């Protein structure tokens, strides 16, 4: 079979940053144009529009005959970024170089840059062209030899309901029987060998609460023995499904492929009606249109993220809509829920059916509890009990004014807002709120963001913060999350500054620190980078400042350590006179064109 190029057009290419040489230049077919983005961790992302098999990326490097770009190639797995190449370009050509890897099923590819070497070295990341390929010419995933659905999908925490059995009492298969179960044609491995087929005919048996048949998974407690329920206002609950609709019933060609269900009814579903793919909400079956010309067999990815009384729904990686929903009886479902029966669809028989093939389904529940033992520096190194200034965020509303200062001006005519970082947008008190045990700092598309300063000025101490971040919008300039110690008297050139957690994209795969020396008019500093670290996941970041040294930790492991270093251009690195903790989501872009994001903090703990 012939190889297939999957490179998207200009609208499918985004980047975390650029210097005016825009991301779309890498797909314009012109080696004289380029994308350039500065910084370790700057990224370029290509959205393929649907899930495809990818096994090769071809890159043309700017000044590639003298520079060796240092980078990773990553694909989106449905729940996170996975690296398939980590290395350098060859340094011998400005033309295309091929980087092949084992085939993956994905809807997005990302170039994660770490600067360049050769011809000098620097932290610029520059590409003139990028191409995405399926070199085998097989875009169906390559098949497989699975014989049971459990060999394709992890069914440990599910049951399946089938369109067979007694009237209003359909057959249900639970664990552990489910692991060895298949039913042809209603619940079996698809012909491709890499998906599970769910089929429900219009004359199938229905549950007592529905007039429509289903072949569908229902989420269960761990181990699959009991039905589960969770609250949309407590913790974070995520389901990612990669699936394709493959057949529709006659007369009423409608099938649901995935859903969140409440105690009595569905909350939101992914529903195909003819060629129109819709997201529903409780009030309407046509809430948000995803695709007005869906072709049967097209694999796509749907992702639900439920937290804080809201449901964020992503389609092929892009946030499509957010629904408000507050309930404690929720659970996930996925499969084929045919929206037709013998009363509205003919013929009334097993040859008339709805069908969905699921390639992957994953569910996670993060209740915000403390991490596993040993991943906190304070616990591992015996820092003792947290000081009263610490904050577990076990309340609701604004941050505690006894612990935190927030912006207090009226910049832009809004009370509680200051001018933003370097004059970009605004920092506003309202953009830092506490709910469900988490402080959420929100960066908006218009450049408004949050800022917090801990009400403790000190020389020396230990801080540990459990945090994560993520982009919530599809495009635009990215916010910069930071944990830092800012000098009490300001002026870092005189007094120094400790940026112990900093990164240039809420979805970053690396974390950086910048330790600025005091008494340094030229702003000399030490930089440390740690990769890979998925910053969209919870991690514990700790910083220790003593009279002798500065030490950083990630999940209890030492990351960097600095001491002394004074010379004619700077003082000793640990000699900042005094400072306070800041938590910031900085706007480096301007007053518009920002990619919305959130910076979430589970707790902040301070120690002597």
PDB file of C-alpha atoms in Angstrom, residues 122-398:
ATOM      1  CA  UNK A 122      20.855  28.655  22.276  1.00  0.00           C
ATOM      2  CA  UNK A 123      17.260  28.204  23.351  1.00  0.00           C
ATOM      3  CA  UNK A 124      15.642  29.092  20.022  1.00  0.00           C
ATOM      4  CA  UNK A 125      13.566  26.423  18.297  1.00  0.00           C
ATOM      5  CA  UNK A 126      13.226  26.973  14.536  1.00  0.00           C
ATOM      6  CA  UNK A 127      11.687  24.776  11.823  1.00  0.00           C
ATOM      7  CA  UNK A 128      11.012  25.630   8.196  1.00  0.00           C
ATOM      8  CA  UNK A 129       8.721  22.688   7.327  1.00  0.00           C
ATOM      9  CA  UNK A 130       7.025  19.736   9.064  1.00  0.00           C
ATOM     10  CA  UNK A 131       5.265  16.746   7.509  1.00  0.00           C
ATOM     11  CA  UNK A 132       3.294  13.971   9.242  1.00  0.00           C
ATOM     12  CA  UNK A 133       3.202  10.563   7.533  1.00  0.00           C
ATOM     13  CA  UNK A 134       1.781   7.093   7.776  1.00  0.00           C
ATOM     14  CA  UNK A 135       4.606   5.425   5.913  1.00  0.00           C
ATOM     15  CA  UNK A 136       2.881   2.009   5.786  1.00  0.00           C
ATOM     16  CA  UNK A 137      -0.176   3.333   3.966  1.00  0.00           C
ATOM     17  CA  UNK A 138      -2.398   1.575   6.526  1.00  0.00           C
ATOM     18  CA  UNK A 139      -4.451   4.104   8.466  1.00  0.00           C
ATOM     19  CA  UNK A 140      -6.554   1.561  10.285  1.00  0.00           C
ATOM     20  CA  UNK A 141      -4.120   0.765  13.039  1.00  0.00           C
ATOM     21  CA  UNK A 142      -2.600  -2.323  11.480  1.00  0.00           C
ATOM     22  CA  UNK A 143      -4.974  -4.881  12.889  1.00  0.00           C
ATOM     23  CA  UNK A 144      -4.294  -7.305  15.707  1.00  0.00           C
ATOM     24  CA  UNK A 145      -4.919 -10.848  16.871  1.00  0.00           C
ATOM     25  CA  UNK A 146      -7.175 -10.149  19.866  1.00  0.00           C
ATOM     26  CA  UNK A 147     -10.050 -12.570  20.332  1.00  0.00           C
ATOM     27  CA  UNK A 148     -11.773 -11.027  23.352  1.00  0.00           C
ATOM     28  CA  UNK A 149     -12.849  -7.417  24.017  1.00  0.00           C
ATOM     29  CA  UNK A 150     -10.810  -7.484  27.245  1.00  0.00           C
ATOM     30  CA  UNK A 151      -7.676  -8.002  25.129  1.00  0.00           C
ATOM     31  CA  UNK A 152      -8.366  -4.665  23.403  1.00  0.00           C
ATOM     32  CA  UNK A 153      -9.840  -2.553  26.224  1.00  0.00           C
ATOM     33  CA  UNK A 154      -9.162  -2.545  29.952  1.00  0.00           C
ATOM     34  CA  UNK A 155     -12.570  -3.659  31.252  1.00  0.00           C
ATOM     35  CA  UNK A 156     -11.512  -4.036  34.894  1.00  0.00           C
ATOM     36  CA  UNK A 157     -13.886  -1.347  36.171  1.00  0.00           C
ATOM     37  CA  UNK A 158     -16.849  -1.840  33.825  1.00  0.00           C
ATOM     38  CA  UNK A 159     -19.918  -3.948  33.185  1.00  0.00           C
ATOM     39  CA  UNK A 160     -21.611  -4.346  29.798  1.00  0.00           C
ATOM     40  CA  UNK A 161     -25.337  -4.217  29.086  1.00  0.00           C
ATOM     41  CA  UNK A 162     -26.441  -6.119  25.958  1.00  0.00           C
ATOM     42  CA  UNK A 163     -29.594  -5.937  23.774  1.00  0.00           C
ATOM     43  CA  UNK A 164     -30.544  -9.535  24.631  1.00  0.00           C
ATOM     44  CA  UNK A 165     -32.335 -11.219  27.529  1.00  0.00           C
ATOM     45  CA  UNK A 166     -35.820 -10.807  28.959  1.00  0.00           C
ATOM     46  CA  UNK A 167     -38.141  -7.878  28.281  1.00  0.00           C
ATOM     47  CA  UNK A 168     -36.966  -4.818  30.285  1.00  0.00           C
ATOM     48  CA  UNK A 169     -34.290  -7.041  31.839  1.00  0.00           C
ATOM     49  CA  UNK A 170     -31.380  -7.124  29.395  1.00  0.00           C
ATOM     50  CA  UNK A 171     -28.367  -9.321  29.950  1.00  0.00           C
ATOM     51  CA  UNK A 172     -25.559  -7.724  31.949  1.00  0.00           C
ATOM     52  CA  UNK A 173     -22.059  -9.158  32.237  1.00  0.00           C
ATOM     53  CA  UNK A 174     -19.976  -8.226  35.275  1.00  0.00           C
ATOM     54  CA  UNK A 175     -16.404  -8.831  36.322  1.00  0.00           C
ATOM     55  CA  UNK A 176     -14.726 -11.258  36.554  1.00  0.00           C
ATOM     56  CA  UNK A 177     -16.857 -12.976  33.868  1.00  0.00           C
ATOM     57  CA  UNK A 178     -16.487  -9.948  31.592  1.00  0.00           C
ATOM     58  CA  UNK A 179     -12.762 -10.526  31.107  1.00  0.00           C
ATOM     59  CA  UNK A 180     -13.444 -13.780  29.254  1.00  0.00           C
ATOM     60  CA  UNK A 181     -16.661 -12.737  27.536  1.00  0.00           C
ATOM     61  CA  UNK A 182     -17.627 -11.887  23.956  1.00  0.00           C
ATOM     62  CA  UNK A 183     -20.907 -11.972  22.044  1.00  0.00           C
ATOM     63  CA  UNK A 184     -21.013 -12.005  18.271  1.00  0.00           C
ATOM     64  CA  UNK A 185     -22.281  -9.679  16.865  1.00  0.00           C
ATOM     65  CA  UNK A 186     -23.225  -7.406  19.774  1.00  0.00           C
ATOM     66  CA  UNK A 187     -19.996  -7.246  21.804  1.00  0.00           C
ATOM     67  CA  UNK A 188     -16.923  -8.569  20.068  1.00  0.00           C
ATOM     68  CA  UNK A 189     -13.550  -7.675  18.586  1.00  0.00           C
ATOM     69  CA  UNK A 190     -13.883  -5.664  15.374  1.00  0.00           C
ATOM     70  CA  UNK A 191     -12.507  -7.018  12.111  1.00  0.00           C
ATOM     71  CA  UNK A 192      -9.503  -4.685  12.390  1.00  0.00           C
ATOM     72  CA  UNK A 193      -8.463  -6.477  15.595  1.00  0.00           C
ATOM     73  CA  UNK A 194      -7.720  -3.216  17.422  1.00  0.00           C
ATOM     74  CA  UNK A 195     -11.218  -2.115  18.481  1.00  0.00           C
ATOM     75  CA  UNK A 196     -14.306  -3.509  20.192  1.00  0.00           C
ATOM     76  CA  UNK A 197     -17.588  -3.592  18.274  1.00  0.00           C
ATOM     77  CA  UNK A 198     -20.752  -2.566  20.126  1.00  0.00           C
ATOM     78  CA  UNK A 199     -23.971  -3.267  18.171  1.00  0.00           C
ATOM     79  CA  UNK A 200     -27.613  -2.711  19.190  1.00  0.00           C
ATOM     80  CA  UNK A 201     -30.469  -3.657  16.795  1.00  0.00           C
ATOM     81  CA  UNK A 202     -33.764  -1.754  16.763  1.00  0.00           C
ATOM     82  CA  UNK A 203     -35.588  -4.863  18.028  1.00  0.00           C
ATOM     83  CA  UNK A 204     -33.158  -5.390  20.900  1.00  0.00           C
ATOM     84  CA  UNK A 205     -34.177  -5.779  24.551  1.00  0.00           C
ATOM     85  CA  UNK A 206     -34.292  -2.475  26.440  1.00  0.00           C
ATOM     86  CA  UNK A 207     -33.910  -1.513  30.079  1.00  0.00           C
ATOM     87  CA  UNK A 208     -36.987  -0.601  32.080  1.00  0.00           C
ATOM     88  CA  UNK A 209     -36.126   3.105  31.931  1.00  0.00           C
ATOM     89  CA  UNK A 210     -35.608   3.361  28.164  1.00  0.00           C
ATOM     90  CA  UNK A 211     -37.387   2.498  24.946  1.00  0.00           C
ATOM     91  CA  UNK A 212     -34.111   2.142  23.046  1.00  0.00           C
ATOM     92  CA  UNK A 213     -31.652  -0.803  22.955  1.00  0.00           C
ATOM     93  CA  UNK A 214     -28.005  -0.623  23.883  1.00  0.00           C
ATOM     94  CA  UNK A 215     -24.729  -2.514  23.843  1.00  0.00           C
ATOM     95  CA  UNK A 216     -22.892  -0.323  26.280  1.00  0.00           C
ATOM     96  CA  UNK A 217     -20.283  -0.221  29.037  1.00  0.00           C
ATOM     97  CA  UNK A 218     -21.254   1.211  32.405  1.00  0.00           C
ATOM     98  CA  UNK A 219     -18.603   2.443  34.850  1.00  0.00           C
ATOM     99  CA  UNK A 220     -18.239   0.437  38.060  1.00  0.00           C
ATOM    100  CA  UNK A 221     -16.279   0.577  41.310  1.00  0.00           C
ATOM    101  CA  UNK A 222     -12.657  -0.647  41.079  1.00  0.00           C
ATOM    102  CA  UNK A 223     -12.746  -4.325  40.272  1.00  0.00           C
ATOM    103  CA  UNK A 224     -16.119  -4.085  38.546  1.00  0.00           C
ATOM    104  CA  UNK A 225     -18.262  -5.545  41.322  1.00  0.00           C
ATOM    105  CA  UNK A 226     -20.520  -2.634  42.294  1.00  0.00           C
ATOM    106  CA  UNK A 227     -21.962   0.354  40.479  1.00  0.00           C
ATOM    107  CA  UNK A 228     -20.154   3.619  41.146  1.00  0.00           C
ATOM    108  CA  UNK A 229     -21.281   7.216  41.485  1.00  0.00           C
ATOM    109  CA  UNK A 230     -19.243  10.408  41.796  1.00  0.00           C
ATOM    110  CA  UNK A 231     -19.864  14.086  42.387  1.00  0.00           C
ATOM    111  CA  UNK A 232     -19.348  16.760  39.761  1.00  0.00           C
ATOM    112  CA  UNK A 233     -18.396  19.234  42.502  1.00  0.00           C
ATOM    113  CA  UNK A 234     -15.718  17.176  44.260  1.00  0.00           C
ATOM    114  CA  UNK A 235     -12.442  16.094  42.657  1.00  0.00           C
ATOM    115  CA  UNK A 236     -11.755  15.773  38.934  1.00  0.00           C
ATOM    116  CA  UNK A 237     -13.286  12.999  36.829  1.00  0.00           C
ATOM    117  CA  UNK A 238     -12.110  12.297  33.283  1.00  0.00           C
ATOM    118  CA  UNK A 239     -13.117   9.883  30.540  1.00  0.00           C
ATOM    119  CA  UNK A 240     -11.331   9.760  27.187  1.00  0.00           C
ATOM    120  CA  UNK A 241     -12.801   7.634  24.381  1.00  0.00           C
ATOM    121  CA  UNK A 242     -11.359   7.007  20.932  1.00  0.00           C
ATOM    122  CA  UNK A 243     -14.121   5.582  18.791  1.00  0.00           C
ATOM    123  CA  UNK A 244     -15.932   5.541  15.435  1.00  0.00           C
ATOM    124  CA  UNK A 245     -19.592   5.239  14.477  1.00  0.00           C
ATOM    125  CA  UNK A 246     -19.757   2.460  11.884  1.00  0.00           C
ATOM    126  CA  UNK A 247     -23.477   1.846  11.222  1.00  0.00           C
ATOM    127  CA  UNK A 248     -26.780   3.669  11.713  1.00  0.00           C
ATOM    128  CA  UNK A 249     -30.362   2.341  11.804  1.00  0.00           C
ATOM    129  CA  UNK A 250     -32.833   3.082   9.008  1.00  0.00           C
ATOM    130  CA  UNK A 251     -35.484   5.852   9.157  1.00  0.00           C
ATOM    131  CA  UNK A 252     -34.114   7.259  12.421  1.00  0.00           C
ATOM    132  CA  UNK A 253     -30.322   7.159  11.933  1.00  0.00           C
ATOM    133  CA  UNK A 254     -29.294   8.146  15.450  1.00  0.00           C
ATOM    134  CA  UNK A 255     -26.816   6.523  17.856  1.00  0.00           C
ATOM    135  CA  UNK A 256     -25.148   7.674  21.098  1.00  0.00           C
ATOM    136  CA  UNK A 257     -21.479   6.662  21.428  1.00  0.00           C
ATOM    137  CA  UNK A 258     -20.506   7.960  24.895  1.00  0.00           C
ATOM    138  CA  UNK A 259     -22.173   9.769  27.753  1.00  0.00           C
ATOM    139  CA  UNK A 260     -22.172  11.004  31.308  1.00  0.00           C
ATOM    140  CA  UNK A 261     -25.245   9.724  33.116  1.00  0.00           C
ATOM    141  CA  UNK A 262     -26.858  11.013  36.297  1.00  0.00           C
ATOM    142  CA  UNK A 263     -29.084   9.134  38.680  1.00  0.00           C
ATOM    143  CA  UNK A 264     -32.218   9.356  36.532  1.00  0.00           C
ATOM    144  CA  UNK A 265     -31.164  10.474  33.048  1.00  0.00           C
ATOM    145  CA  UNK A 266     -28.253  11.226  30.775  1.00  0.00           C
ATOM    146  CA  UNK A 267     -26.395  14.461  31.476  1.00  0.00           C
ATOM    147  CA  UNK A 268     -24.570  14.844  28.160  1.00  0.00           C
ATOM    148  CA  UNK A 269     -23.958  12.505  25.232  1.00  0.00           C
ATOM    149  CA  UNK A 270     -22.030  12.247  21.970  1.00  0.00           C
ATOM    150  CA  UNK A 271     -24.778  11.633  19.435  1.00  0.00           C
ATOM    151  CA  UNK A 272     -24.647  11.023  15.679  1.00  0.00           C
ATOM    152  CA  UNK A 273     -27.770  12.025  13.747  1.00  0.00           C
ATOM    153  CA  UNK A 274     -27.244  11.109  10.097  1.00  0.00           C
ATOM    154  CA  UNK A 275     -24.103  13.051   9.179  1.00  0.00           C
ATOM    155  CA  UNK A 276     -24.288  15.511  12.080  1.00  0.00           C
ATOM    156  CA  UNK A 277     -22.279  14.765  15.195  1.00  0.00           C
ATOM    157  CA  UNK A 278     -23.685  16.547  18.260  1.00  0.00           C
ATOM    158  CA  UNK A 279     -23.015  17.100  21.927  1.00  0.00           C
ATOM    159  CA  UNK A 280     -26.221  17.088  23.962  1.00  0.00           C
ATOM    160  CA  UNK A 281     -27.147  18.585  27.296  1.00  0.00           C
ATOM    161  CA  UNK A 282     -30.140  17.797  29.520  1.00  0.00           C
ATOM    162  CA  UNK A 283     -32.326  20.355  27.745  1.00  0.00           C
ATOM    163  CA  UNK A 284     -31.578  19.705  24.076  1.00  0.00           C
ATOM    164  CA  UNK A 285     -30.261  16.921  21.878  1.00  0.00           C
ATOM    165  CA  UNK A 286     -28.620  19.499  19.587  1.00  0.00           C
ATOM    166  CA  UNK A 287     -26.610  21.573  22.033  1.00  0.00           C
ATOM    167  CA  UNK A 288     -23.292  21.844  20.192  1.00  0.00           C
ATOM    168  CA  UNK A 289     -22.406  20.679  16.665  1.00  0.00           C
ATOM    169  CA  UNK A 290     -19.053  18.910  16.365  1.00  0.00           C
ATOM    170  CA  UNK A 291     -19.160  17.887  12.695  1.00  0.00           C
ATOM    171  CA  UNK A 292     -21.817  18.555  10.033  1.00  0.00           C
ATOM    172  CA  UNK A 293     -20.422  15.979   7.594  1.00  0.00           C
ATOM    173  CA  UNK A 294     -19.267  13.023   9.676  1.00  0.00           C
ATOM    174  CA  UNK A 295     -18.322   9.955   7.641  1.00  0.00           C
ATOM    175  CA  UNK A 296     -19.012   6.532   9.134  1.00  0.00           C
ATOM    176  CA  UNK A 297     -15.809   4.827  10.220  1.00  0.00           C
ATOM    177  CA  UNK A 298     -13.947   8.055  11.056  1.00  0.00           C
ATOM    178  CA  UNK A 299     -12.139   7.596  14.357  1.00  0.00           C
ATOM    179  CA  UNK A 300     -12.320  10.565  16.733  1.00  0.00           C
ATOM    180  CA  UNK A 301     -11.477  11.328  20.338  1.00  0.00           C
ATOM    181  CA  UNK A 302     -13.935  12.648  22.910  1.00  0.00           C
ATOM    182  CA  UNK A 303     -12.826  13.694  26.379  1.00  0.00           C
ATOM    183  CA  UNK A 304     -14.964  14.675  29.363  1.00  0.00           C
ATOM    184  CA  UNK A 305     -13.317  16.559  32.257  1.00  0.00           C
ATOM    185  CA  UNK A 306     -15.658  17.108  35.204  1.00  0.00           C
ATOM    186  CA  UNK A 307     -14.640  19.353  38.093  1.00  0.00           C
ATOM    187  CA  UNK A 308     -16.005  22.186  40.186  1.00  0.00           C
ATOM    188  CA  UNK A 309     -19.579  21.814  38.953  1.00  0.00           C
ATOM    189  CA  UNK A 310     -18.563  22.037  35.292  1.00  0.00           C
ATOM    190  CA  UNK A 311     -18.125  19.577  32.428  1.00  0.00           C
ATOM    191  CA  UNK A 312     -15.482  20.445  29.854  1.00  0.00           C
ATOM    192  CA  UNK A 313     -15.868  18.488  26.613  1.00  0.00           C
ATOM    193  CA  UNK A 314     -12.957  18.147  24.184  1.00  0.00           C
ATOM    194  CA  UNK A 315     -13.229  16.843  20.608  1.00  0.00           C
ATOM    195  CA  UNK A 316      -9.937  15.724  19.034  1.00  0.00           C
ATOM    196  CA  UNK A 317      -8.137  17.704  21.686  1.00  0.00           C
ATOM    197  CA  UNK A 318     -10.044  20.987  21.330  1.00  0.00           C
ATOM    198  CA  UNK A 319     -12.321  22.329  24.034  1.00  0.00           C
ATOM    199  CA  UNK A 320     -15.765  22.541  22.391  1.00  0.00           C
ATOM    200  CA  UNK A 321     -18.133  23.464  25.196  1.00  0.00           C
ATOM    201  CA  UNK A 322     -18.471  23.718  28.959  1.00  0.00           C
ATOM    202  CA  UNK A 323     -21.667  22.691  30.739  1.00  0.00           C
ATOM    203  CA  UNK A 324     -22.702  23.586  34.252  1.00  0.00           C
ATOM    204  CA  UNK A 325     -23.721  20.512  36.212  1.00  0.00           C
ATOM    205  CA  UNK A 326     -23.945  19.875  39.949  1.00  0.00           C
ATOM    206  CA  UNK A 327     -24.909  16.386  41.036  1.00  0.00           C
ATOM    207  CA  UNK A 328     -23.439  13.532  43.073  1.00  0.00           C
ATOM    208  CA  UNK A 329     -24.900  10.515  41.194  1.00  0.00           C
ATOM    209  CA  UNK A 330     -22.810  10.565  38.009  1.00  0.00           C
ATOM    210  CA  UNK A 331     -21.050   7.816  36.067  1.00  0.00           C
ATOM    211  CA  UNK A 332     -19.532   7.315  32.609  1.00  0.00           C
ATOM    212  CA  UNK A 333     -20.865   5.105  29.803  1.00  0.00           C
ATOM    213  CA  UNK A 334     -19.525   4.191  26.355  1.00  0.00           C
ATOM    214  CA  UNK A 335     -20.712   1.952  23.518  1.00  0.00           C
ATOM    215  CA  UNK A 336     -23.661   1.872  21.119  1.00  0.00           C
ATOM    216  CA  UNK A 337     -26.942   3.253  22.458  1.00  0.00           C
ATOM    217  CA  UNK A 338     -29.230   3.086  19.421  1.00  0.00           C
ATOM    218  CA  UNK A 339     -31.834   5.884  19.392  1.00  0.00           C
ATOM    219  CA  UNK A 340     -34.372   3.927  17.298  1.00  0.00           C
ATOM    220  CA  UNK A 341     -36.762   1.017  17.799  1.00  0.00           C
ATOM    221  CA  UNK A 342     -39.374  -0.969  15.902  1.00  0.00           C
ATOM    222  CA  UNK A 343     -41.882   1.849  16.374  1.00  0.00           C
ATOM    223  CA  UNK A 344     -39.891   4.358  14.320  1.00  0.00           C
ATOM    224  CA  UNK A 345     -37.482   2.313  12.225  1.00  0.00           C
ATOM    225  CA  UNK A 346     -37.976  -0.464   9.684  1.00  0.00           C
ATOM    226  CA  UNK A 347     -37.243  -3.303   9.166  1.00  0.00           C
ATOM    227  CA  UNK A 348     -37.875  -4.521  12.703  1.00  0.00           C
ATOM    228  CA  UNK A 349     -35.037  -7.016  12.890  1.00  0.00           C
ATOM    229  CA  UNK A 350     -31.397  -7.639  13.727  1.00  0.00           C
ATOM    230  CA  UNK A 351     -30.252  -6.427  10.303  1.00  0.00           C
ATOM    231  CA  UNK A 352     -31.287  -2.884  11.276  1.00  0.00           C
ATOM    232  CA  UNK A 353     -28.908  -1.606  13.944  1.00  0.00           C
ATOM    233  CA  UNK A 354     -26.610   1.050  15.335  1.00  0.00           C
ATOM    234  CA  UNK A 355     -22.931   0.270  15.796  1.00  0.00           C
ATOM    235  CA  UNK A 356     -19.864   1.847  17.377  1.00  0.00           C
ATOM    236  CA  UNK A 357     -16.270   0.628  17.452  1.00  0.00           C
ATOM    237  CA  UNK A 358     -14.180   1.715  20.451  1.00  0.00           C
ATOM    238  CA  UNK A 359     -10.403   1.723  20.083  1.00  0.00           C
ATOM    239  CA  UNK A 360      -9.614   2.956  23.577  1.00  0.00           C
ATOM    240  CA  UNK A 361     -11.416   4.140  26.698  1.00  0.00           C
ATOM    241  CA  UNK A 362      -9.784   5.384  29.901  1.00  0.00           C
ATOM    242  CA  UNK A 363     -11.281   6.815  33.081  1.00  0.00           C
ATOM    243  CA  UNK A 364      -9.498   8.579  35.935  1.00  0.00           C
ATOM    244  CA  UNK A 365     -10.759  10.021  39.205  1.00  0.00           C
ATOM    245  CA  UNK A 366      -8.568  12.461  41.126  1.00  0.00           C
ATOM    246  CA  UNK A 367     -10.055  13.269  44.525  1.00  0.00           C
ATOM    247  CA  UNK A 368      -7.231  15.656  45.470  1.00  0.00           C
ATOM    248  CA  UNK A 369      -5.997  13.453  48.290  1.00  0.00           C
ATOM    249  CA  UNK A 370      -2.376  13.552  49.402  1.00  0.00           C
ATOM    250  CA  UNK A 371       0.057  11.746  47.091  1.00  0.00           C
ATOM    251  CA  UNK A 372       1.688   8.441  47.819  1.00  0.00           C
ATOM    252  CA  UNK A 373       4.005   8.270  50.816  1.00  0.00           C
ATOM    253  CA  UNK A 374       7.491   9.532  50.108  1.00  0.00           C
ATOM    254  CA  UNK A 375       6.653  11.945  47.284  1.00  0.00           C
ATOM    255  CA  UNK A 376       6.621  14.990  49.565  1.00  0.00           C
ATOM    256  CA  UNK A 377      10.004  16.510  50.343  1.00  0.00           C
ATOM    257  CA  UNK A 378       8.745  17.607  53.786  1.00  0.00           C
ATOM    258  CA  UNK A 379       7.877  14.038  54.685  1.00  0.00           C
ATOM    259  CA  UNK A 380      10.968  12.482  53.167  1.00  0.00           C
ATOM    260  CA  UNK A 381      13.403  14.897  54.796  1.00  0.00           C
ATOM    261  CA  UNK A 382      11.625  15.438  58.105  1.00  0.00           C
ATOM    262  CA  UNK A 383      10.715  19.134  57.927  1.00  0.00           C
ATOM    263  CA  UNK A 384       8.206  18.791  60.759  1.00  0.00           C
ATOM    264  CA  UNK A 385       4.762  20.386  60.993  1.00  0.00           C
ATOM    265  CA  UNK A 386       3.601  23.114  58.574  1.00  0.00           C
ATOM    266  CA  UNK A 387       3.456  26.683  59.881  1.00  0.00           C
ATOM    267  CA  UNK A 388       0.054  28.379  60.394  1.00  0.00           C
ATOM    268  CA  UNK A 389       0.548  30.476  57.237  1.00  0.00           C
ATOM    269  CA  UNK A 390       0.130  27.234  55.236  1.00  0.00           C
ATOM    270  CA  UNK A 391      -3.120  26.759  53.346  1.00  0.00           C
ATOM    271  CA  UNK A 392      -4.991  23.512  52.589  1.00  0.00           C
ATOM    272  CA  UNK A 393      -7.716  25.460  50.686  1.00  0.00           C
ATOM    273  CA  UNK A 394     -10.418  23.659  52.661  1.00  0.00           C
ATOM    274  CA  UNK A 395     -12.939  26.471  52.220  1.00  0.00           C
ATOM    275  CA  UNK A 396     -14.931  28.097  49.389  1.00  0.00           C
ATOM    276  CA  UNK A 397     -14.721  31.578  47.869  1.00  0.00           C
ATOM    277  CA  UNK A 398     -11.876  34.109  47.754  1.00  0.00           C
TER     278      UNK A 398
END
